[in-house]
mmCIF file of C-alpha atoms in Angstrom:
data_model
loop_
_atom_site.group_PDB
_atom_site.id
_atom_site.type_symbol
_atom_site.label_atom_id
_atom_site.label_comp_id
_atom_site.label_asym_id
_atom_site.label_seq_id
_atom_site.Cartn_x
_atom_site.Cartn_y
_atom_site.Cartn_z
ATOM 1 C CA MET G 11 14.006 -6.858 -25.717
ATOM 2 C CA ARG G 12 14.544 -3.212 -24.805
ATOM 3 C CA ALA G 13 12.830 -1.918 -21.660
ATOM 4 C CA LEU G 14 12.126 1.655 -20.614
ATOM 5 C CA GLU G 15 12.727 2.163 -16.887
ATOM 6 C CA VAL G 16 12.499 4.963 -14.356
ATOM 7 C CA VAL G 17 15.671 5.339 -12.305
ATOM 8 C CA LEU G 18 15.850 6.966 -8.887
ATOM 9 C CA PRO G 19 19.462 8.268 -8.879
ATOM 10 C CA GLY G 20 19.452 9.611 -5.329
ATOM 11 C CA ALA G 21 17.395 11.709 -2.926
ATOM 12 C CA VAL G 22 15.916 13.986 -5.604
ATOM 13 C CA GLU G 23 12.798 15.979 -6.324
ATOM 14 C CA PRO G 24 10.283 14.357 -8.676
ATOM 15 C CA ASP G 25 11.830 16.078 -11.693
ATOM 16 C CA GLY G 26 15.148 14.441 -10.816
ATOM 17 C CA LEU G 27 13.845 10.984 -11.761
ATOM 18 C CA GLU G 28 15.594 9.642 -14.853
ATOM 19 C CA LEU G 29 14.470 7.534 -17.806
ATOM 20 C CA ARG G 30 16.732 4.920 -19.365
ATOM 21 C CA HIS G 31 16.549 2.069 -21.832
ATOM 22 C CA ARG G 32 18.237 -1.254 -21.188
ATOM 23 C CA ASP G 33 18.250 -4.695 -22.693
ATOM 24 C CA LEU G 34 16.265 -7.281 -20.761
ATOM 25 C CA PRO G 35 17.780 -10.759 -20.688
ATOM 26 C CA SER G 36 15.731 -13.597 -22.115
ATOM 27 C CA PRO G 37 13.629 -15.299 -19.438
ATOM 28 C CA ALA G 38 15.278 -18.351 -17.897
ATOM 29 C CA ALA G 39 13.381 -21.440 -16.805
ATOM 30 C CA GLY G 40 10.490 -20.423 -14.566
ATOM 31 C CA GLN G 41 10.702 -16.761 -15.570
ATOM 32 C CA VAL G 42 8.545 -14.476 -17.695
ATOM 33 C CA VAL G 43 8.682 -11.015 -19.227
ATOM 34 C CA VAL G 44 5.634 -8.917 -18.338
ATOM 35 C CA ARG G 45 4.501 -5.946 -20.409
ATOM 36 C CA VAL G 46 3.501 -3.553 -17.643
ATOM 37 C CA GLU G 47 0.058 -2.006 -18.024
ATOM 38 C CA ALA G 48 -0.149 -0.338 -14.598
ATOM 39 C CA SER G 49 2.257 0.348 -11.741
ATOM 40 C CA GLY G 50 1.321 2.385 -8.705
ATOM 41 C CA VAL G 51 2.841 5.421 -7.027
ATOM 42 C CA SER G 52 2.608 4.447 -3.369
ATOM 43 C CA PHE G 53 3.777 6.029 -0.136
ATOM 44 C CA ALA G 54 6.761 3.679 -0.158
ATOM 45 C CA GLU G 55 8.173 5.370 -3.267
ATOM 46 C CA GLN G 56 7.570 8.773 -1.713
ATOM 47 C CA GLN G 57 9.780 7.680 1.163
ATOM 48 C CA MET G 58 12.334 6.053 -1.126
ATOM 49 C CA ARG G 59 12.988 9.181 -3.141
ATOM 50 C CA ARG G 60 13.891 10.889 0.136
ATOM 51 C CA GLY G 61 16.036 7.958 1.260
ATOM 52 C CA LYS G 62 13.549 7.348 4.090
ATOM 53 C CA TYR G 63 12.193 3.853 3.375
ATOM 54 C CA TYR G 64 13.375 1.394 6.005
ATOM 55 C CA ASP G 65 15.158 -1.176 3.823
ATOM 56 C CA GLN G 66 15.349 0.393 0.378
ATOM 57 C CA PRO G 67 18.285 -0.603 -1.856
ATOM 58 C CA PRO G 68 21.219 1.774 -2.379
ATOM 59 C CA PHE G 69 20.846 4.449 -5.061
ATOM 60 C CA PRO G 70 20.500 4.253 -8.025
ATOM 61 C CA PHE G 71 17.627 1.802 -8.499
ATOM 62 C CA VAL G 72 14.301 1.389 -10.300
ATOM 63 C CA PRO G 73 11.324 2.031 -7.966
ATOM 64 C CA GLY G 74 7.940 0.403 -8.333
ATOM 65 C CA TYR G 75 6.315 -1.539 -5.496
ATOM 66 C CA ASP G 76 3.744 -3.449 -7.545
ATOM 67 C CA LEU G 77 2.431 -3.885 -11.050
ATOM 68 C CA VAL G 78 -0.200 -5.406 -13.324
ATOM 69 C CA GLY G 79 0.603 -6.551 -16.830
ATOM 70 C CA THR G 80 0.480 -9.191 -19.538
ATOM 71 C CA VAL G 81 3.032 -11.974 -20.017
ATOM 72 C CA VAL G 82 4.689 -11.536 -23.436
ATOM 73 C CA ARG G 83 7.698 -13.869 -23.166
ATOM 74 C CA THR G 84 8.246 -17.046 -21.199
ATOM 75 C CA GLY G 85 11.074 -19.302 -20.154
ATOM 76 C CA ALA G 86 10.940 -23.066 -19.932
ATOM 77 C CA GLY G 87 8.068 -24.341 -17.836
ATOM 78 C CA ALA G 88 6.116 -21.080 -17.987
ATOM 79 C CA GLY G 89 4.688 -21.215 -21.495
ATOM 80 C CA HIS G 90 1.148 -21.719 -20.220
ATOM 81 C CA LEU G 91 1.229 -18.188 -18.787
ATOM 82 C CA ALA G 92 1.756 -16.461 -22.143
ATOM 83 C CA GLY G 93 -0.904 -13.854 -22.882
ATOM 84 C CA GLY G 94 -2.330 -13.891 -19.364
ATOM 85 C CA ARG G 95 -2.767 -10.819 -17.209
ATOM 86 C CA PHE G 96 -1.187 -10.955 -13.766
ATOM 87 C CA ALA G 97 -0.292 -8.844 -10.763
ATOM 88 C CA ALA G 98 2.993 -8.927 -8.870
ATOM 89 C CA LEU G 99 4.304 -7.450 -5.643
ATOM 90 C CA THR G 100 7.846 -6.334 -6.429
ATOM 91 C CA LYS G 101 8.956 -3.751 -3.802
ATOM 92 C CA VAL G 102 11.266 -2.254 -6.447
ATOM 93 C CA GLY G 103 11.537 -2.528 -10.219
ATOM 94 C CA GLY G 104 7.930 -1.991 -11.246
ATOM 95 C CA TRP G 105 8.334 1.436 -12.874
ATOM 96 C CA ALA G 106 9.159 0.091 -16.312
ATOM 97 C CA ASP G 107 7.335 -0.859 -19.491
ATOM 98 C CA HIS G 108 8.657 -4.443 -19.382
ATOM 99 C CA VAL G 109 9.858 -6.402 -16.348
ATOM 100 C CA LEU G 110 11.527 -9.792 -15.940
ATOM 101 C CA LEU G 111 9.884 -11.752 -13.091
ATOM 102 C CA ASP G 112 9.763 -15.201 -11.569
ATOM 103 C CA ALA G 113 6.556 -16.864 -12.694
ATOM 104 C CA ALA G 114 5.921 -18.024 -9.128
ATOM 105 C CA ASP G 115 5.434 -14.400 -8.069
ATOM 106 C CA LEU G 116 2.470 -13.818 -10.393
ATOM 107 C CA VAL G 117 -1.146 -13.675 -9.246
ATOM 108 C CA PRO G 118 -3.888 -13.927 -11.915
ATOM 109 C CA VAL G 119 -6.090 -10.892 -12.496
ATOM 110 C CA PRO G 120 -9.731 -11.805 -13.199
ATOM 111 C CA ASP G 121 -10.997 -11.377 -16.743
ATOM 112 C CA GLY G 122 -12.706 -8.062 -17.357
ATOM 113 C CA VAL G 123 -10.960 -6.193 -14.532
ATOM 114 C CA ASP G 124 -9.291 -2.967 -15.652
ATOM 115 C CA PRO G 125 -5.480 -3.128 -15.122
ATOM 116 C CA ALA G 126 -5.283 0.220 -13.322
ATOM 117 C CA GLU G 127 -8.161 -0.715 -11.034
ATOM 118 C CA ALA G 128 -6.533 -4.053 -10.260
ATOM 119 C CA GLU G 129 -3.239 -2.258 -9.586
ATOM 120 C CA ALA G 130 -4.944 -0.034 -7.030
ATOM 121 C CA PHE G 131 -5.588 -3.163 -4.941
ATOM 122 C CA VAL G 132 -2.243 -4.981 -5.106
ATOM 123 C CA VAL G 133 -0.132 -3.631 -2.239
ATOM 124 C CA ASN G 134 -3.125 -1.735 -0.835
ATOM 125 C CA GLY G 135 -5.376 -4.769 -0.946
ATOM 126 C CA ILE G 136 -2.903 -7.220 0.556
ATOM 127 C CA THR G 137 -1.980 -4.781 3.322
ATOM 128 C CA ALA G 138 -5.570 -3.915 4.222
ATOM 129 C CA TRP G 139 -6.875 -7.497 3.987
ATOM 130 C CA ARG G 140 -4.187 -8.941 6.219
ATOM 131 C CA MET G 141 -4.310 -6.172 8.827
ATOM 132 C CA LEU G 142 -8.085 -6.371 9.066
ATOM 133 C CA HIS G 143 -8.622 -10.141 8.946
ATOM 134 C CA HIS G 144 -5.346 -11.706 10.115
ATOM 135 C CA VAL G 145 -4.015 -9.159 12.618
ATOM 136 C CA ALA G 146 -6.951 -7.223 14.141
ATOM 137 C CA ARG G 147 -9.509 -9.921 13.244
ATOM 138 C CA VAL G 148 -12.300 -7.396 13.057
ATOM 139 C CA ARG G 149 -15.792 -8.795 13.575
ATOM 140 C CA PRO G 150 -19.287 -7.550 12.762
ATOM 141 C CA ASP G 151 -20.653 -4.840 15.066
ATOM 142 C CA GLN G 152 -17.163 -3.677 16.085
ATOM 143 C CA THR G 153 -15.943 -0.113 15.594
ATOM 144 C CA VAL G 154 -12.597 0.673 13.977
ATOM 145 C CA LEU G 155 -10.591 3.829 13.406
ATOM 146 C CA VAL G 156 -8.761 4.221 10.082
ATOM 147 C CA HIS G 157 -6.255 7.031 9.741
ATOM 148 C CA GLY G 158 -5.871 8.377 6.210
ATOM 149 C CA ALA G 159 -9.227 6.992 5.131
ATOM 150 C CA ASN G 160 -9.080 8.738 1.742
ATOM 151 C CA VAL G 161 -5.735 7.295 0.597
ATOM 152 C CA GLY G 162 -4.804 3.910 -0.832
ATOM 153 C CA VAL G 163 -4.543 1.510 2.097
ATOM 154 C CA GLY G 164 -6.927 3.572 4.208
ATOM 155 C CA SER G 165 -9.725 3.674 1.637
ATOM 156 C CA THR G 166 -9.316 -0.071 1.090
ATOM 157 C CA LEU G 167 -9.494 -0.679 4.836
ATOM 158 C CA VAL G 168 -12.710 1.317 5.029
ATOM 159 C CA GLN G 169 -14.348 -0.767 2.316
ATOM 160 C CA LEU G 170 -13.189 -4.115 3.693
ATOM 161 C CA ALA G 171 -14.211 -3.190 7.234
ATOM 162 C CA ARG G 172 -17.656 -2.154 6.063
ATOM 163 C CA LEU G 173 -17.985 -5.454 4.162
ATOM 164 C CA ALA G 174 -17.071 -7.193 7.433
ATOM 165 C CA GLY G 175 -19.952 -5.438 9.177
ATOM 166 C CA ALA G 176 -17.887 -2.957 11.214
ATOM 167 C CA THR G 177 -18.570 0.712 11.887
ATOM 168 C CA VAL G 178 -15.691 2.820 10.579
ATOM 169 C CA ILE G 179 -14.417 6.207 11.711
ATOM 170 C CA GLY G 180 -11.997 7.647 9.163
ATOM 171 C CA THR G 181 -9.614 10.564 9.494
ATOM 172 C CA ALA G 182 -8.944 12.797 6.485
ATOM 173 C CA SER G 183 -8.715 16.457 5.584
ATOM 174 C CA PRO G 184 -12.120 18.162 5.165
ATOM 175 C CA ARG G 185 -11.757 18.314 1.383
ATOM 176 C CA HIS G 186 -11.921 14.494 1.326
ATOM 177 C CA HIS G 187 -14.799 14.032 3.779
ATOM 178 C CA ASP G 188 -17.420 13.488 1.096
ATOM 179 C CA ALA G 189 -15.287 10.752 -0.468
ATOM 180 C CA VAL G 190 -14.754 9.088 2.927
ATOM 181 C CA ARG G 191 -18.453 9.303 3.683
ATOM 182 C CA ASP G 192 -19.224 7.804 0.264
ATOM 183 C CA LEU G 193 -17.103 4.775 1.187
ATOM 184 C CA GLY G 194 -19.258 4.247 4.271
ATOM 185 C CA ALA G 195 -17.102 5.771 7.016
ATOM 186 C CA ILE G 196 -17.733 8.617 9.465
ATOM 187 C CA PRO G 197 -15.189 11.301 8.538
ATOM 188 C CA VAL G 198 -13.261 13.393 11.071
ATOM 189 C CA ASP G 199 -10.660 16.067 10.439
ATOM 190 C CA TYR G 200 -7.222 14.623 11.197
ATOM 191 C CA ARG G 201 -5.895 18.119 11.968
ATOM 192 C CA ALA G 202 -8.595 18.985 14.504
ATOM 193 C CA PRO G 203 -7.041 19.921 17.861
ATOM 194 C CA ASP G 204 -9.725 17.905 19.633
ATOM 195 C CA LEU G 205 -9.427 14.870 17.366
ATOM 196 C CA ALA G 206 -9.219 12.348 20.208
ATOM 197 C CA ALA G 207 -12.222 13.898 21.956
ATOM 198 C CA ARG G 208 -14.223 13.828 18.730
ATOM 199 C CA ILE G 209 -13.493 10.109 18.288
ATOM 200 C CA GLU G 210 -14.375 9.444 21.935
ATOM 201 C CA ASP G 211 -17.744 11.105 21.313
ATOM 202 C CA LEU G 212 -18.344 8.766 18.374
ATOM 203 C CA ALA G 213 -17.079 5.680 20.235
ATOM 204 C CA PRO G 214 -17.516 6.341 23.978
ATOM 205 C CA HIS G 215 -16.444 2.815 24.909
ATOM 206 C CA GLY G 216 -13.360 2.952 22.708
ATOM 207 C CA VAL G 217 -12.617 1.514 19.278
ATOM 208 C CA ASP G 218 -11.872 -2.156 18.727
ATOM 209 C CA ALA G 219 -9.041 -1.527 16.283
ATOM 210 C CA VAL G 220 -6.954 1.410 15.099
ATOM 211 C CA PHE G 221 -5.017 1.317 11.829
ATOM 212 C CA ASP G 222 -2.270 3.938 11.990
ATOM 213 C CA HIS G 223 0.219 4.664 9.192
ATOM 214 C CA VAL G 224 1.288 8.009 10.660
ATOM 215 C CA GLY G 225 3.337 7.099 13.724
ATOM 216 C CA GLY G 226 4.962 9.982 15.604
ATOM 217 C CA PRO G 227 3.388 11.534 18.707
ATOM 218 C CA GLY G 228 -0.155 10.843 17.502
ATOM 219 C CA ILE G 229 0.341 7.106 17.959
ATOM 220 C CA VAL G 230 -0.166 7.674 21.689
ATOM 221 C CA ASP G 231 -3.740 8.827 21.114
ATOM 222 C CA SER G 232 -4.317 5.866 18.790
ATOM 223 C CA PHE G 233 -3.407 3.514 21.615
ATOM 224 C CA ARG G 234 -5.424 5.402 24.253
ATOM 225 C CA LEU G 235 -8.561 5.255 22.119
ATOM 226 C CA LEU G 236 -8.658 1.456 22.180
ATOM 227 C CA ALA G 237 -11.527 -0.385 23.831
ATOM 228 C CA PRO G 238 -10.725 -3.237 26.236
ATOM 229 C CA ARG G 239 -8.972 -6.004 24.241
ATOM 230 C CA GLY G 240 -8.608 -3.614 21.336
ATOM 231 C CA THR G 241 -5.776 -3.793 18.805
ATOM 232 C CA LEU G 242 -3.523 -1.051 17.466
ATOM 233 C CA VAL G 243 -2.024 -1.911 14.072
ATOM 234 C CA ALA G 244 0.793 0.446 13.088
ATOM 235 C CA TYR G 245 2.032 0.121 9.534
ATOM 236 C CA GLY G 246 4.121 3.203 8.810
ATOM 237 C CA THR G 247 5.801 6.373 10.013
ATOM 238 C CA ALA G 248 4.369 8.904 7.581
ATOM 239 C CA SER G 249 4.807 11.759 10.059
ATOM 240 C CA THR G 250 8.600 11.547 9.635
ATOM 241 C CA ARG G 251 8.637 11.414 5.819
ATOM 242 C CA ASP G 252 10.050 14.912 5.409
ATOM 243 C CA GLU G 253 12.269 14.943 8.468
ATOM 244 C CA PRO G 254 16.034 14.692 7.939
ATOM 245 C CA GLY G 255 18.014 11.869 9.461
ATOM 246 C CA SER G 256 17.964 8.098 9.600
ATOM 247 C CA ALA G 257 15.294 6.121 7.767
ATOM 248 C CA ARG G 258 15.520 3.358 10.350
ATOM 249 C CA LEU G 259 15.407 5.329 13.600
ATOM 250 C CA PRO G 260 11.684 6.305 13.478
ATOM 251 C CA VAL G 261 10.737 2.675 12.827
ATOM 252 C CA LEU G 262 12.955 1.369 15.609
ATOM 253 C CA LYS G 263 11.499 3.927 18.038
ATOM 254 C CA LEU G 264 8.005 2.818 17.047
ATOM 255 C CA PHE G 265 8.931 -0.851 17.583
ATOM 256 C CA ALA G 266 10.236 -0.039 21.058
ATOM 257 C CA ARG G 267 7.067 1.834 21.973
ATOM 258 C CA LEU G 268 4.836 -0.996 20.783
ATOM 259 C CA LEU G 269 6.873 -3.552 22.746
ATOM 260 C CA LEU G 270 6.524 -1.446 25.880
ATOM 261 C CA TRP G 271 2.766 -1.129 25.475
ATOM 262 C CA ASN G 272 2.414 -4.866 24.947
ATOM 263 C CA ALA G 273 4.226 -5.450 28.241
ATOM 264 C CA LEU G 274 1.668 -3.389 30.152
ATOM 265 C CA PRO G 275 -1.245 -5.206 31.884
ATOM 266 C CA ASN G 276 -3.927 -3.185 30.104
ATOM 267 C CA GLY G 277 -5.552 -5.820 27.898
ATOM 268 C CA HIS G 278 -4.648 -3.981 24.699
ATOM 269 C CA ARG G 279 -2.503 -5.276 21.859
ATOM 270 C CA ALA G 280 -0.139 -3.228 19.694
ATOM 271 C CA THR G 281 1.647 -4.557 16.645
ATOM 272 C CA PHE G 282 3.570 -3.406 13.592
ATOM 273 C CA PHE G 283 2.463 -4.817 10.265
ATOM 274 C CA ASN G 284 5.129 -5.613 7.670
ATOM 275 C CA ILE G 285 3.892 -6.944 4.352
ATOM 276 C CA TRP G 286 7.240 -8.686 3.796
ATOM 277 C CA ALA G 287 7.200 -10.670 7.036
ATOM 278 C CA GLY G 288 7.861 -14.331 6.307
ATOM 279 C CA LYS G 289 9.571 -13.660 2.955
ATOM 280 C CA ARG G 290 12.422 -16.022 3.838
ATOM 281 C CA ARG G 291 9.964 -18.927 3.689
ATOM 282 C CA GLN G 292 9.492 -18.192 0.019
ATOM 283 C CA ALA G 293 7.036 -20.912 -0.967
ATOM 284 C CA ALA G 294 4.707 -20.189 1.961
ATOM 285 C CA PHE G 295 5.002 -16.433 1.372
ATOM 286 C CA ARG G 296 4.042 -16.790 -2.276
ATOM 287 C CA ALA G 297 1.140 -19.111 -1.490
ATOM 288 C CA ALA G 298 -0.265 -16.706 1.116
ATOM 289 C CA LEU G 299 0.146 -13.749 -1.243
ATOM 290 C CA ARG G 300 -1.726 -15.556 -3.993
ATOM 291 C CA ARG G 301 -4.502 -16.647 -1.593
ATOM 292 C CA ASP G 302 -5.099 -13.208 -0.092
ATOM 293 C CA LEU G 303 -4.784 -11.185 -3.279
ATOM 294 C CA THR G 304 -7.116 -13.590 -5.053
ATOM 295 C CA GLU G 305 -9.698 -12.894 -2.326
ATOM 296 C CA VAL G 306 -9.335 -9.140 -2.874
ATOM 297 C CA PHE G 307 -9.465 -9.418 -6.666
ATOM 298 C CA GLY G 308 -12.589 -11.556 -6.338
ATOM 299 C CA LEU G 309 -14.328 -8.793 -4.391
ATOM 300 C CA LEU G 310 -13.254 -6.262 -7.025
ATOM 301 C CA ALA G 311 -14.483 -8.438 -9.892
ATOM 302 C CA ARG G 312 -17.875 -8.887 -8.180
ATOM 303 C CA GLY G 313 -18.280 -5.152 -7.635
ATOM 304 C CA LYS G 314 -17.914 -5.387 -3.852
ATOM 305 C CA LEU G 315 -14.843 -3.114 -3.872
ATOM 306 C CA ARG G 316 -14.531 0.163 -5.713
ATOM 307 C CA ALA G 317 -11.150 1.115 -7.077
ATOM 308 C CA ARG G 318 -10.141 4.722 -6.520
ATOM 309 C CA VAL G 319 -7.777 5.600 -9.378
ATOM 310 C CA ALA G 320 -6.886 9.261 -8.944
ATOM 311 C CA ALA G 321 -5.028 9.567 -12.260
ATOM 312 C CA ARG G 322 -3.478 7.490 -15.031
ATOM 313 C CA VAL G 323 -0.154 9.031 -16.025
ATOM 314 C CA PRO G 324 2.191 7.765 -18.779
ATOM 315 C CA LEU G 325 5.427 6.222 -17.513
ATOM 316 C CA ASP G 326 7.524 8.817 -19.330
ATOM 317 C CA ASP G 327 5.704 11.565 -17.396
ATOM 318 C CA VAL G 328 6.616 10.017 -14.043
ATOM 319 C CA ALA G 329 7.675 13.322 -12.456
ATOM 320 C CA ARG G 330 4.118 14.618 -12.803
ATOM 321 C CA ALA G 331 2.720 11.393 -11.370
ATOM 322 C CA VAL G 332 4.924 11.544 -8.275
ATOM 323 C CA ALA G 333 4.219 15.244 -7.692
ATOM 324 C CA LEU G 334 0.483 14.593 -7.972
ATOM 325 C CA ALA G 335 0.617 11.622 -5.594
ATOM 326 C CA GLU G 336 2.455 13.729 -3.027
ATOM 327 C CA SER G 337 0.232 16.799 -3.406
ATOM 328 C CA GLY G 338 -2.403 15.700 -0.897
ATOM 329 C CA THR G 339 -5.101 16.841 -3.308
ATOM 330 C CA VAL G 340 -6.220 13.491 -4.725
ATOM 331 C CA THR G 341 -8.380 10.634 -3.520
ATOM 332 C CA GLY G 342 -7.169 7.200 -4.494
ATOM 333 C CA LYS G 343 -4.051 5.990 -6.260
ATOM 334 C CA VAL G 344 -1.978 7.592 -8.972
ATOM 335 C CA VAL G 345 -1.147 4.870 -11.507
ATOM 336 C CA LEU G 346 1.615 4.817 -14.112
ATOM 337 C CA VAL G 347 0.427 3.425 -17.448
ATOM 338 C CA PRO G 348 2.367 2.590 -20.647
ATOM 339 C CA PRO G 349 4.509 5.413 -21.990
ATOM 340 C CA THR G 350 3.279 7.952 -24.523
ATOM 341 C CA GLY G 351 2.837 6.506 -27.985
ATOM 342 C CA THR G 352 2.716 2.886 -26.840
ATOM 343 C CA THR G 353 0.312 0.601 -28.671
ATOM 344 C CA ARG G 354 -0.901 -2.625 -27.115
#
């Protein structure tokens, strides 16, 4: 079987992404070939194309953090999966029209759920669900602060926190305030010079949890805004995306800062969330992934979560998809769909 893939050859602009065809090997025992129906353009790929993702593989490689698709070929022991629609968390390799995967990495997508809408909740849903329920353990009547409340993980956090009964304050640019408000959060301008004071006005006793993907100097305010026994969950260093230099140094600096804060006798907790933590215990990692993503997909199927798909762009127009995702003008996720001319 021939597969069309997007190759990231180096630190290039979006129009430097390359398309190639290659032969996929036949699936071995316990493997499947998935016809990809949706693969997301996430912040991780934005960092990768700059060489700024913490543990990305060496160039060249095929990006693609997650995908949704239908099993079209199976190896021994996986025949029962043929024709089913599944999601997978891949980290790399998802920007293709067909992908060879281990069957154990697949999570069923409920019947009737649109592939692009399901895709919008794979990495975003797992990340938000675990940070909210397993790390911060947000409870009803608490108040949380979500930075980037209009983007993928942030908008998912807002919805899940509201379902948990929490009050949500969400930062975003003014153009996205209506969308943030529509999700149930109180919007504030992330560029406002008095941002911390504005949040203090809304939560005079502090916030019970802050979810911060930005890092950089602003992380100090995130920590200071915590209520007694509050939790700061950092999960990225977006502020350094366009800065030259090491991809690892900003993360290591953030780790050191969080460790220092945790050593202080202030009753607060600060932690860094890594979706790949525990990957070495493969069976347990896969079981937890399936459990948590199934919970998120269940909410989507029942209409409790709303997918924000900003655009559906054919795989062979990937440069446009990446440029759009990085433009800061869209709400929700840009999703790559089958290439032009493909029939299902």
